[in-house]
Amino acid sequence: MKNLMLAQSGGPTAAINATLAGAVQQAQICGKIGRVYGSIYGIKGLIEGCVIELSSRLDNTSRLEQLCMTPAAALGSCRIKLKSSQEDETLYQFIIATLRKYEIGYFVYIGGNDSMDTVLLLSEYLKSKGIDDISVIGAPKTIDNDLCEIDHTPGYGSAAKYIGTVFSELACDCATYDSPSVTIVEVMGRNAGWLTASSVLARQNGLSAPHLIYLPEVPFDTQKFLCDVKKKIELDTTVLVAVSEGIKNKSGNYVAKTNLPNAVDMFGHQSLSGVGKYLEEIVSEEIGCKVRSIQLNVLQRAASHLVSAVDIEEAKQLGAMAVCSAVDGQSGMMASIVRREFNTSYSIYYKMVEIEKVANKEKKVPVEWISADGNNLNKEFLDYVMPLVQGERSIPLKNGIPDYIKFYW
Amino acid sequence: MKNLMLAQSGGPTAAINATLAGAVQQAQICGKIGRVYGSIYGIKGLIEGCVIELSSRLDNTSRLEQLCMTPAAALGSCRIKLKSSQEDETLYQFIIATLRKYEIGYFVYIGGNDSMDTVLLLSEYLKSKGIDDISVIGAPKTIDNDLCEIDHTPGYGSAAKYIGTVFSELACDCATYDSPSVTIVEVMGRNAGWLTASSVLARQNGLSAPHLIYLPEVPFDTQKFLCDVKKKIELDTTVLVAVSEGIKNKSGNYVAKTNLPNAVDMFGHQSLSGVGKYLEEIVSEEIGCKVRSIQLNVLQRAASHLVSAVDIEEAKQLGAMAVCSAVDGQSGMMASIVRREFNTSYSIYYKMVEIEKVANKEKKVPVEWISADGNNLNKEFLDYVMPLVQGERSIPLKNGIPDYIKFYW
C-alpha cells in the first residue's frame, strides 16, 4: 500500500488542524493507505526532506480530537511561492525525491489560494513527466473566505463566530460610559470583506453595534466616513466601527499602506495593518471626541477556544474527502463545499473541483449584499453567514488551561 | 422595608455583573429588603437622579444567569472622582436626595480602588451628618487585581484565564513559521503586573511561550530586554513576549511615554506610542528580524465567553456578602476574600474590611514572586494564580451568538 503525505500552508486558522485530523482519520479507516507522514513547514519540508511520521502520533481518537481543537498549523506552514519548473526544476526534483523516499502515493496540501497554486504547479509537473502514481490534491482553508469554487472556506465560520462574539462584548464595553466615543476595530481579510462583514452577527440579539461596517468591496471615502460617524454619535453616543484592513480609496490605493521593510510577501501581497490607527487619528482630529482603535490581529485566526462546530466538522470532512479523492487516483483537484438550498434550511454536499479554477483567484463579498450607503450588510449576507457559526466545541483543557498538540517545536 | 440601591464604577470586567446578580439575588431571598434599584453610570446616576428599577427586570434565575455572564457594566459606569464634601457639598446633597427619593437603606457600590474612595467619602459624610439609616458598602472588582485587603479581586481570575488561553493560542500561531520572529503582547494592569504575570499559565501544558515576561514591578532596561530577546531567538527561533502597559524605566518614567524618532503622525502630533509598539520598533531597529506587536486591549476585560467559573462564583458571593453587611447595619466597609491555606488546596472565606484600608491604594506583585533576572515568574505566583482560573461557564447564546443583557442603552 502506498503512503500519504500531508502538509499545511499559508496563514494559520482555528480549523486547519481539523482538516489534518480528518485526513489522518480517513487514511486510518479506508484500508488503502499504509503510513501517514507530515511535511514540516509546508512544501518547504518536502524540498528539504523535513518529514515526520504522523500515524503513531495520532493513533487514537482523543489525540485526533486534541489535534482538531488545536489552533494554527500543527505541521507548521510557509508562504513560499513555488517557482515554475521552467524557472527551477531542481525544486521539483527535491520534492519528488522526498515523496519517493517515503513511498508516497497521495499528497494532500491544505491551504488557501496561494497554496492551491502549488498544487496546480506540482500536479502539472508530475503529469508532464508522466508520473501517474502520485496524486496531488488540495484541501481548502482560510479565515478570509476568499477562495473561488467553494461556498465558504473552513476556518471562516470559526473566525466569523469569534468576530461576532467579540463585537457583542465590545458593544457592551463601549456602552459603559455616557460620553461620546468612537471605537474602531480593524479586522483581517486582505481584499475581501467576509470577516469584517461577520461583525454584523453582534447585532442579531438586540444590540445596535457595530454601527458602521466598511468592506474593501466598496471604495472608501474619508469624508463620507466622518459624516457617517458624526450621525451615529448624535444617535447612539458611543459608536462601534468595523473596518477591513484592506479598504482602498477611489484610486484603488490601500487606505493603510505600511511602510515597513519586507512588507510584501513572495506572492506580492502587501502586508496590511494600521488602517484602524489611521482612522483613529482622523476622527480625533476632525471630530475631537474620545476615540480608540483595536486590532483583532492574529487572535481572530487562532481562537480555538471559540470555534463554530459546523466549521470544525466541515473542515474534517474536507480532509477526509481530499484523501478519498487521492486514493481514487484524482490529481490537481481541490475538495470543495456546495450549498444546496441557499434561502431555506442549511444543507451542503462535498465535491471535487479543478484546481486551476481556484489557484491565485479571490472571491469577494457580492456588492448586492452590501447596503446602498456602503456601511452595512443586507439580509442576504446574514442568510449566508448564520449557518456557518452554529454550534460550540470545547477545547482540550488541563488545569483550566488549553492543552494543545505540539508535534515538532 | 427599606430599599437597596446598586451601582457600578471604574473599568468594566467580565465578572462585575456577577457581583450585581449576587447582590440582587441576596436582596430577593433575605426577606429584609423591599425593592432593588440601579443607579445608571455609577455615582453619576445618584447625583443626576438617573435610576432604574431592577427587581422586575431580574425576577427569575435565567435572567440573573444571563446578567452573570454579560460583560462590562450592565448599569453603566463612570470614572468620577467625588470631590470632598468640603469642596462641594451639593453633590452629597443630590446623592442623598436621590437615596431618600427611592427610600434607600442600603447602597452597594461595586468598583475598584478609586470607587472605594467614593464609598469612603460618602460613608464619612453620612456619619458626619448623623445619618445612620443608610449603609454604604463597597463590593470589589478590577481585572488589575491591585486592590489591598483582599486575596484577589473578582474579574482578575477570568482575565487571567483569558490571557493564559490567548497566550497558548498565540504560542501555536508563532511557531507556525520557521523564520526568526518576535511577537510582543501588551497587557493591561496599570502599575501592577498581575495580568501580565498570568501569561505564564500558557506554559503549564508543555508550551515554552511566553519566553519573556516584563512587569511594572521591575524597572525596565531596554538594553537588557534586547539581550534577553537575542538569547531567546537563538534558542527558540520564534519568541513570544508579554509586557505590561505600565512598565517604567529606572528613573520611574513610563516606557510607553518615551518619545520616538519618527513618531510624529500625519497631523504633526507627537504620538505617545503604546509600549508594545515602542518595543516592536526597537526590536526591528536593533535586531532586524520579523517583529509584531499585539495589544490585548479591552478584549481582556470584556471576554465573558472565556471566564473562570471560580471567579464568577466568588464575584456573586461578594455581591451577596455586601448586601448582608448593609442589612446588618455596617457602613464604610468592603466585602473581601481571604485565602485559608496558601500552599495546599484552595480554600477561601469572605469577610468585611474597613474601606479606608482599601481606597486609593495599589497592591503589586511581590518582588520575591518574580525571577531574579526580572523576566519570569516563580512558583509562588503559579500557586497563587492557578486556583483562580479553574472551571468554565457557558455564555447565553441565541443562534450561536451571545445574548447579553441590556438595561438602559
mmCIF file of N, CA and C in Angstrom, chain A residues 57-169:
data_model
loop_
_atom_site.group_PDB
_atom_site.id
_atom_site.type_symbol
_atom_site.label_atom_id
_atom_site.label_comp_id
_atom_site.label_asym_id
_atom_site.label_seq_id
_atom_site.Cartn_x
_atom_site.Cartn_y
_atom_site.Cartn_z
ATOM 1 N N ARG A 57 1.689 9.117 16.013
ATOM 2 C CA ARG A 57 1.415 10.280 16.869
ATOM 3 C C ARG A 57 -0.089 10.514 17.036
ATOM 4 N N LEU A 58 -0.874 9.943 16.129
ATOM 5 C CA LEU A 58 -2.329 10.193 16.149
ATOM 6 C C LEU A 58 -3.076 8.872 16.083
ATOM 7 N N ASP A 59 -2.733 7.975 17.010
ATOM 8 C CA ASP A 59 -3.250 6.605 16.907
ATOM 9 C C ASP A 59 -4.487 6.348 17.749
ATOM 10 N N ASN A 60 -5.089 7.415 18.269
ATOM 11 C CA ASN A 60 -6.357 7.209 18.987
ATOM 12 C C ASN A 60 -7.249 8.437 18.837
ATOM 13 N N THR A 61 -8.529 8.253 19.119
ATOM 14 C CA THR A 61 -9.486 9.331 18.844
ATOM 15 C C THR A 61 -9.271 10.546 19.752
ATOM 16 N N SER A 62 -8.732 10.332 20.943
ATOM 17 C CA SER A 62 -8.568 11.503 21.812
ATOM 18 C C SER A 62 -7.426 12.391 21.300
ATOM 19 N N ARG A 63 -6.388 11.780 20.734
ATOM 20 C CA ARG A 63 -5.314 12.585 20.133
ATOM 21 C C ARG A 63 -5.838 13.314 18.896
ATOM 22 N N LEU A 64 -6.668 12.622 18.104
ATOM 23 C CA LEU A 64 -7.245 13.260 16.911
ATOM 24 C C LEU A 64 -8.142 14.434 17.305
ATOM 25 N N GLU A 65 -8.903 14.256 18.374
ATOM 26 C CA GLU A 65 -9.783 15.334 18.861
ATOM 27 C C GLU A 65 -8.935 16.509 19.364
ATOM 28 N N GLN A 66 -7.828 16.185 20.054
ATOM 29 C CA GLN A 66 -6.923 17.242 20.538
ATOM 30 C C GLN A 66 -6.360 18.029 19.357
ATOM 31 N N LEU A 67 -5.983 17.300 18.294
ATOM 32 C CA LEU A 67 -5.469 17.957 17.084
ATOM 33 C C LEU A 67 -6.539 18.849 16.454
ATOM 34 N N CYS A 68 -7.748 18.324 16.349
ATOM 35 C CA CYS A 68 -8.891 19.068 15.806
ATOM 36 C C CYS A 68 -9.036 20.438 16.440
ATOM 37 N N MET A 69 -8.824 20.496 17.759
ATOM 38 C CA MET A 69 -9.103 21.715 18.512
ATOM 39 C C MET A 69 -7.852 22.541 18.810
ATOM 40 N N THR A 70 -6.737 22.183 18.164
ATOM 41 C CA THR A 70 -5.503 22.971 18.326
ATOM 42 C C THR A 70 -5.442 24.028 17.225
ATOM 43 N N PRO A 71 -5.169 25.289 17.572
ATOM 44 C CA PRO A 71 -5.124 26.325 16.537
ATOM 45 C C PRO A 71 -3.815 26.323 15.759
ATOM 46 N N ALA A 72 -3.750 27.208 14.769
ATOM 47 C CA ALA A 72 -2.562 27.410 13.921
ATOM 48 C C ALA A 72 -2.352 26.197 13.029
ATOM 49 N N ALA A 73 -1.131 25.841 12.700
ATOM 50 C CA ALA A 73 -0.870 24.722 11.792
ATOM 51 C C ALA A 73 0.089 23.776 12.505
ATOM 52 N N ALA A 74 -0.445 22.606 12.887
ATOM 53 C CA ALA A 74 0.337 21.691 13.719
ATOM 54 C C ALA A 74 1.593 21.190 12.997
ATOM 55 N N LEU A 75 1.582 21.214 11.659
ATOM 56 C CA LEU A 75 2.763 20.798 10.896
ATOM 57 C C LEU A 75 3.640 21.990 10.512
ATOM 58 N N GLY A 76 3.274 23.165 10.980
ATOM 59 C CA GLY A 76 3.995 24.356 10.532
ATOM 60 C C GLY A 76 3.524 24.757 9.149
ATOM 61 N N SER A 77 3.872 25.961 8.756
ATOM 62 C CA SER A 77 3.397 26.473 7.480
ATOM 63 C C SER A 77 4.500 27.260 6.784
ATOM 64 N N CYS A 78 4.214 27.726 5.582
ATOM 65 C CA CYS A 78 5.173 28.558 4.861
ATOM 66 C C CYS A 78 4.399 29.493 3.958
ATOM 67 N N ARG A 79 5.080 30.495 3.481
ATOM 68 C CA ARG A 79 4.475 31.367 2.475
ATOM 69 C C ARG A 79 5.369 31.374 1.240
ATOM 70 N N ILE A 80 5.736 30.161 0.805
ATOM 71 C CA ILE A 80 6.651 30.023 -0.334
ATOM 72 C C ILE A 80 5.871 29.942 -1.635
ATOM 73 N N LYS A 81 6.226 30.797 -2.569
ATOM 74 C CA LYS A 81 5.649 30.688 -3.916
ATOM 75 C C LYS A 81 6.589 29.797 -4.710
ATOM 76 N N LEU A 82 6.099 28.624 -5.072
ATOM 77 C CA LEU A 82 6.916 27.672 -5.811
ATOM 78 C C LEU A 82 7.198 28.241 -7.204
ATOM 79 N N LYS A 83 8.482 28.277 -7.562
ATOM 80 C CA LYS A 83 8.814 28.726 -8.919
ATOM 81 C C LYS A 83 8.326 27.684 -9.915
ATOM 82 N N SER A 84 8.078 28.116 -11.129
ATOM 83 C CA SER A 84 7.657 27.140 -12.150
ATOM 84 C C SER A 84 8.832 26.206 -12.442
ATOM 85 N N SER A 85 8.516 25.033 -12.990
ATOM 86 C CA SER A 85 9.585 24.057 -13.250
ATOM 87 C C SER A 85 10.533 24.566 -14.333
ATOM 88 N N GLN A 86 10.045 25.475 -15.193
ATOM 89 C CA GLN A 86 10.938 26.095 -16.181
ATOM 90 C C GLN A 86 11.977 26.954 -15.466
ATOM 91 N N GLU A 87 11.547 27.630 -14.421
ATOM 92 C CA GLU A 87 12.458 28.515 -13.692
ATOM 93 C C GLU A 87 13.452 27.735 -12.830
ATOM 94 N N ASP A 88 12.936 26.709 -12.134
ATOM 95 C CA ASP A 88 13.809 25.971 -11.213
ATOM 96 C C ASP A 88 13.305 24.542 -11.055
ATOM 97 N N GLU A 89 13.757 23.674 -11.944
ATOM 98 C CA GLU A 89 13.268 22.292 -11.915
ATOM 99 C C GLU A 89 13.835 21.509 -10.735
ATOM 100 N N THR A 90 14.965 21.970 -10.204
ATOM 101 C CA THR A 90 15.584 21.204 -9.101
ATOM 102 C C THR A 90 14.651 21.128 -7.894
ATOM 103 N N LEU A 91 13.870 22.213 -7.670
ATOM 104 C CA LEU A 91 12.919 22.196 -6.553
ATOM 105 C C LEU A 91 11.978 21.004 -6.679
ATOM 106 N N TYR A 92 11.497 20.803 -7.890
ATOM 107 C CA TYR A 92 10.545 19.717 -8.157
ATOM 108 C C TYR A 92 11.234 18.356 -7.975
ATOM 109 N N GLN A 93 12.501 18.320 -8.360
ATOM 110 C CA GLN A 93 13.238 17.056 -8.204
ATOM 111 C C GLN A 93 13.426 16.729 -6.715
ATOM 112 N N PHE A 94 13.701 17.762 -5.917
ATOM 113 C CA PHE A 94 13.825 17.546 -4.463
ATOM 114 C C PHE A 94 12.502 17.027 -3.890
ATOM 115 N N ILE A 95 11.405 17.680 -4.316
ATOM 116 C CA ILE A 95 10.079 17.297 -3.796
ATOM 117 C C ILE A 95 9.795 15.830 -4.136
ATOM 118 N N ILE A 96 10.043 15.483 -5.394
ATOM 119 C CA ILE A 96 9.741 14.105 -5.819
ATOM 120 C C ILE A 96 10.659 13.103 -5.108
ATOM 121 N N ALA A 97 11.902 13.509 -4.924
ATOM 122 C CA ALA A 97 12.826 12.617 -4.195
ATOM 123 C C ALA A 97 12.284 12.315 -2.800
ATOM 124 N N THR A 98 11.774 13.357 -2.123
ATOM 125 C CA THR A 98 11.221 13.152 -0.772
ATOM 126 C C THR A 98 9.978 12.266 -0.834
ATOM 127 N N LEU A 99 9.102 12.555 -1.798
ATOM 128 C CA LEU A 99 7.880 11.740 -1.919
ATOM 129 C C LEU A 99 8.242 10.276 -2.203
ATOM 130 N N ARG A 100 9.246 10.064 -3.049
ATOM 131 C CA ARG A 100 9.686 8.687 -3.358
ATOM 132 C C ARG A 100 10.293 8.016 -2.125
ATOM 133 N N LYS A 101 11.103 8.796 -1.420
ATOM 134 C CA LYS A 101 11.775 8.240 -0.224
ATOM 135 C C LYS A 101 10.756 7.661 0.752
ATOM 136 N N TYR A 102 9.638 8.356 0.912
ATOM 137 C CA TYR A 102 8.623 7.899 1.872
ATOM 138 C C TYR A 102 7.514 7.081 1.186
ATOM 139 N N GLU A 103 7.750 6.672 -0.047
ATOM 140 C CA GLU A 103 6.809 5.833 -0.819
ATOM 141 C C GLU A 103 5.398 6.414 -0.822
ATOM 142 N N ILE A 104 5.367 7.711 -1.170
ATOM 143 C CA ILE A 104 4.094 8.437 -1.149
ATOM 144 C C ILE A 104 3.328 8.222 -2.448
ATOM 145 N N GLY A 105 2.057 7.877 -2.315
ATOM 146 C CA GLY A 105 1.178 7.797 -3.476
ATOM 147 C C GLY A 105 0.184 8.944 -3.494
ATOM 148 N N TYR A 106 0.029 9.578 -2.315
ATOM 149 C CA TYR A 106 -1.005 10.609 -2.170
ATOM 150 C C TYR A 106 -0.432 11.783 -1.375
ATOM 151 N N PHE A 107 -0.543 12.954 -1.961
ATOM 152 C CA PHE A 107 -0.070 14.156 -1.270
ATOM 153 C C PHE A 107 -1.229 15.148 -1.179
ATOM 154 N N VAL A 108 -1.625 15.460 0.053
ATOM 155 C CA VAL A 108 -2.712 16.422 0.276
ATOM 156 C C VAL A 108 -2.131 17.700 0.882
ATOM 157 N N TYR A 109 -2.355 18.810 0.183
ATOM 158 C CA TYR A 109 -1.828 20.108 0.624
ATOM 159 C C TYR A 109 -2.996 20.966 1.101
ATOM 160 N N ILE A 110 -2.969 21.327 2.387
ATOM 161 C CA ILE A 110 -4.067 22.092 2.995
ATOM 162 C C ILE A 110 -3.676 23.562 2.998
ATOM 163 N N GLY A 111 -4.423 24.389 2.281
ATOM 164 C CA GLY A 111 -4.036 25.800 2.228
ATOM 165 C C GLY A 111 -5.048 26.682 1.534
ATOM 166 N N GLY A 112 -4.659 27.941 1.300
ATOM 167 C CA GLY A 112 -5.530 28.927 0.669
ATOM 168 C C GLY A 112 -5.237 29.074 -0.816
ATOM 169 N N ASN A 113 -5.579 30.234 -1.374
ATOM 170 C CA ASN A 113 -5.462 30.380 -2.830
ATOM 171 C C ASN A 113 -4.018 30.309 -3.330
ATOM 172 N N ASP A 114 -3.076 30.805 -2.546
ATOM 173 C CA ASP A 114 -1.675 30.709 -2.964
ATOM 174 C C ASP A 114 -1.193 29.260 -2.926
ATOM 175 N N SER A 115 -1.634 28.531 -1.897
ATOM 176 C CA SER A 115 -1.214 27.132 -1.755
ATOM 177 C C SER A 115 -1.799 26.285 -2.880
ATOM 178 N N MET A 116 -2.976 26.670 -3.372
ATOM 179 C CA MET A 116 -3.575 25.914 -4.478
ATOM 180 C C MET A 116 -2.744 26.096 -5.760
ATOM 181 N N ASP A 117 -2.024 27.219 -5.823
ATOM 182 C CA ASP A 117 -1.068 27.433 -6.918
ATOM 183 C C ASP A 117 0.027 26.361 -6.875
ATOM 184 N N THR A 118 0.477 26.018 -5.685
ATOM 185 C CA THR A 118 1.493 24.966 -5.522
ATOM 186 C C THR A 118 0.939 23.610 -5.973
ATOM 187 N N VAL A 119 -0.310 23.331 -5.592
ATOM 188 C CA VAL A 119 -0.956 22.075 -6.008
ATOM 189 C C VAL A 119 -1.037 22.022 -7.539
ATOM 190 N N LEU A 120 -1.408 23.147 -8.136
ATOM 191 C CA LEU A 120 -1.518 23.228 -9.601
ATOM 192 C C LEU A 120 -0.167 22.963 -10.267
ATOM 193 N N LEU A 121 0.852 23.682 -9.817
ATOM 194 C CA LEU A 121 2.184 23.552 -10.431
ATOM 195 C C LEU A 121 2.726 22.135 -10.276
ATOM 196 N N LEU A 122 2.594 21.586 -9.075
ATOM 197 C CA LEU A 122 3.151 20.256 -8.812
ATOM 198 C C LEU A 122 2.397 19.175 -9.599
ATOM 199 N N SER A 123 1.077 19.281 -9.625
ATOM 200 C CA SER A 123 0.302 18.246 -10.344
ATOM 201 C C SER A 123 0.593 18.325 -11.847
ATOM 202 N N GLU A 124 0.754 19.537 -12.360
ATOM 203 C CA GLU A 124 1.067 19.684 -13.792
ATOM 204 C C GLU A 124 2.464 19.152 -14.111
ATOM 205 N N TYR A 125 3.397 19.391 -13.195
ATOM 206 C CA TYR A 125 4.764 18.902 -13.405
ATOM 207 C C TYR A 125 4.781 17.373 -13.461
ATOM 208 N N LEU A 126 4.086 16.754 -12.487
ATOM 209 C CA LEU A 126 4.034 15.282 -12.446
ATOM 210 C C LEU A 126 3.444 14.743 -13.747
ATOM 211 N N LYS A 127 2.371 15.402 -14.191
ATOM 212 C CA LYS A 127 1.704 14.981 -15.431
ATOM 213 C C LYS A 127 2.673 15.104 -16.613
ATOM 214 N N SER A 128 3.391 16.239 -16.664
ATOM 215 C CA SER A 128 4.311 16.482 -17.782
ATOM 216 C C SER A 128 5.444 15.460 -17.808
ATOM 217 N N LYS A 129 5.752 14.895 -16.650
ATOM 218 C CA LYS A 129 6.827 13.899 -16.563
ATOM 219 C C LYS A 129 6.285 12.468 -16.645
ATOM 220 N N GLY A 130 4.984 12.378 -16.840
ATOM 221 C CA GLY A 130 4.382 11.040 -16.947
ATOM 222 C C GLY A 130 4.325 10.272 -15.632
ATOM 223 N N ILE A 131 4.465 11.016 -14.536
ATOM 224 C CA ILE A 131 4.378 10.345 -13.222
ATOM 225 C C ILE A 131 2.903 10.267 -12.821
ATOM 226 N N ASP A 132 2.331 9.073 -12.887
ATOM 227 C CA ASP A 132 0.896 8.974 -12.594
ATOM 228 C C ASP A 132 0.608 8.140 -11.342
ATOM 229 N N ASP A 133 1.659 7.835 -10.573
ATOM 230 C CA ASP A 133 1.415 7.085 -9.335
ATOM 231 C C ASP A 133 1.491 7.961 -8.081
ATOM 232 N N ILE A 134 1.504 9.277 -8.290
ATOM 233 C CA ILE A 134 1.408 10.188 -7.134
ATOM 234 C C ILE A 134 0.281 11.189 -7.413
ATOM 235 N N SER A 135 -0.736 11.172 -6.557
ATOM 236 C CA SER A 135 -1.849 12.128 -6.686
ATOM 237 C C SER A 135 -1.561 13.352 -5.817
ATOM 238 N N VAL A 136 -1.850 14.523 -6.356
ATOM 239 C CA VAL A 136 -1.689 15.762 -5.577
ATOM 240 C C VAL A 136 -3.052 16.439 -5.476
ATOM 241 N N ILE A 137 -3.512 16.578 -4.253
ATOM 242 C CA ILE A 137 -4.862 17.103 -4.015
ATOM 243 C C ILE A 137 -4.795 18.281 -3.035
ATOM 244 N N GLY A 138 -5.621 19.280 -3.283
ATOM 245 C CA GLY A 138 -5.701 20.416 -2.375
ATOM 246 C C GLY A 138 -6.874 20.284 -1.425
ATOM 247 N N ALA A 139 -6.667 20.734 -0.191
ATOM 248 C CA ALA A 139 -7.788 20.857 0.755
ATOM 249 C C ALA A 139 -7.812 22.323 1.185
ATOM 250 N N PRO A 140 -8.982 22.958 1.142
ATOM 251 C CA PRO A 140 -9.032 24.405 1.341
ATOM 252 C C PRO A 140 -8.957 24.819 2.802
ATOM 253 N N LYS A 141 -8.512 25.999 3.046
ATOM 254 C CA LYS A 141 -8.609 26.672 4.352
ATOM 255 C C LYS A 141 -8.288 28.139 4.119
ATOM 256 N N THR A 142 -8.935 28.994 4.803
ATOM 257 C CA THR A 142 -8.550 30.394 5.008
ATOM 258 C C THR A 142 -9.656 31.087 5.775
ATOM 259 N N ILE A 143 -9.264 31.843 6.789
ATOM 260 C CA ILE A 143 -10.274 32.628 7.513
ATOM 261 C C ILE A 143 -10.851 33.705 6.599
ATOM 262 N N ASP A 144 -10.090 34.102 5.563
ATOM 263 C CA ASP A 144 -10.513 35.212 4.697
ATOM 264 C C ASP A 144 -11.743 34.864 3.863
ATOM 265 N N ASN A 145 -12.024 33.589 3.661
ATOM 266 C CA ASN A 145 -13.179 33.117 2.872
ATOM 267 C C ASN A 145 -13.119 33.603 1.421
ATOM 268 N N ASP A 146 -11.932 33.848 0.901
ATOM 269 C CA ASP A 146 -11.838 34.445 -0.441
ATOM 270 C C ASP A 146 -11.480 33.431 -1.532
ATOM 271 N N LEU A 147 -11.689 32.128 -1.254
ATOM 272 C CA LEU A 147 -11.423 31.109 -2.269
ATOM 273 C C LEU A 147 -12.601 30.996 -3.244
ATOM 274 N N CYS A 148 -12.275 30.795 -4.522
ATOM 275 C CA CYS A 148 -13.318 30.578 -5.527
ATOM 276 C C CYS A 148 -13.717 29.102 -5.554
ATOM 277 N N GLU A 149 -14.845 28.821 -6.151
ATOM 278 C CA GLU A 149 -15.297 27.446 -6.371
ATOM 279 C C GLU A 149 -15.611 26.691 -5.082
ATOM 280 N N ILE A 150 -15.943 27.433 -4.049
ATOM 281 C CA ILE A 150 -16.355 26.819 -2.774
ATOM 282 C C ILE A 150 -17.338 27.777 -2.103
ATOM 283 N N ASP A 151 -18.406 27.241 -1.490
ATOM 284 C CA ASP A 151 -19.413 28.114 -0.872
ATOM 285 C C ASP A 151 -18.800 28.976 0.224
ATOM 286 N N HIS A 152 -17.963 28.343 1.036
ATOM 287 C CA HIS A 152 -17.263 29.053 2.112
ATOM 288 C C HIS A 152 -16.079 28.185 2.511
ATOM 289 N N THR A 153 -15.052 28.805 3.059
ATOM 290 C CA THR A 153 -13.841 28.041 3.375
ATOM 291 C C THR A 153 -13.802 27.628 4.837
ATOM 292 N N PRO A 154 -13.236 26.450 5.124
ATOM 293 C CA PRO A 154 -13.053 26.065 6.528
ATOM 294 C C PRO A 154 -12.140 27.094 7.208
ATOM 295 N N GLY A 155 -12.478 27.428 8.426
ATOM 296 C CA GLY A 155 -11.730 28.469 9.144
ATOM 297 C C GLY A 155 -12.541 29.744 9.204
ATOM 298 N N TYR A 156 -13.315 29.989 8.135
ATOM 299 C CA TYR A 156 -14.096 31.231 8.092
ATOM 300 C C TYR A 156 -15.201 31.238 9.145
ATOM 301 N N GLY A 157 -15.960 30.147 9.241
ATOM 302 C CA GLY A 157 -17.083 30.091 10.187
ATOM 303 C C GLY A 157 -16.629 30.335 11.624
ATOM 304 N N SER A 158 -15.490 29.751 11.984
ATOM 305 C CA SER A 158 -14.973 29.941 13.347
ATOM 306 C C SER A 158 -14.514 31.375 13.567
ATOM 307 N N ALA A 159 -13.801 31.925 12.591
ATOM 308 C CA ALA A 159 -13.345 33.317 12.726
ATOM 309 C C ALA A 159 -14.553 34.259 12.773
ATOM 310 N N ALA A 160 -15.584 33.959 11.976
ATOM 311 C CA ALA A 160 -16.800 34.795 11.971
ATOM 312 C C ALA A 160 -17.501 34.725 13.326
ATOM 313 N N LYS A 161 -17.545 33.514 13.910
ATOM 314 C CA LYS A 161 -18.170 33.358 15.232
ATOM 315 C C LYS A 161 -17.377 34.137 16.285
ATOM 316 N N TYR A 162 -16.044 34.062 16.186
ATOM 317 C CA TYR A 162 -15.178 34.812 17.105
ATOM 318 C C TYR A 162 -15.440 36.311 16.965
ATOM 319 N N ILE A 163 -15.462 36.790 15.724
ATOM 320 C CA ILE A 163 -15.653 38.227 15.476
ATOM 321 C C ILE A 163 -17.038 38.675 15.958
ATOM 322 N N GLY A 164 -18.075 37.892 15.657
ATOM 323 C CA GLY A 164 -19.427 38.226 16.118
ATOM 324 C C GLY A 164 -19.495 38.305 17.638
ATOM 325 N N THR A 165 -18.846 37.355 18.298
ATOM 326 C CA THR A 165 -18.839 37.313 19.764
ATOM 327 C C THR A 165 -18.075 38.498 20.346
ATOM 328 N N VAL A 166 -16.884 38.742 19.799
ATOM 329 C CA VAL A 166 -16.056 39.839 20.298
ATOM 330 C C VAL A 166 -16.772 41.182 20.094
ATOM 331 N N PHE A 167 -17.424 41.359 18.963
ATOM 332 C CA PHE A 167 -18.168 42.613 18.760
ATOM 333 C C PHE A 167 -19.336 42.736 19.740
ATOM 334 N N SER A 168 -19.987 41.617 20.101
ATOM 335 C CA SER A 168 -21.045 41.669 21.124
ATOM 336 C C SER A 168 -20.461 42.174 22.441
ATOM 337 N N GLU A 169 -19.265 41.660 22.768
ATOM 338 C CA GLU A 169 -18.645 42.031 24.042
ATOM 339 C C GLU A 169 -18.141 43.474 23.998
#
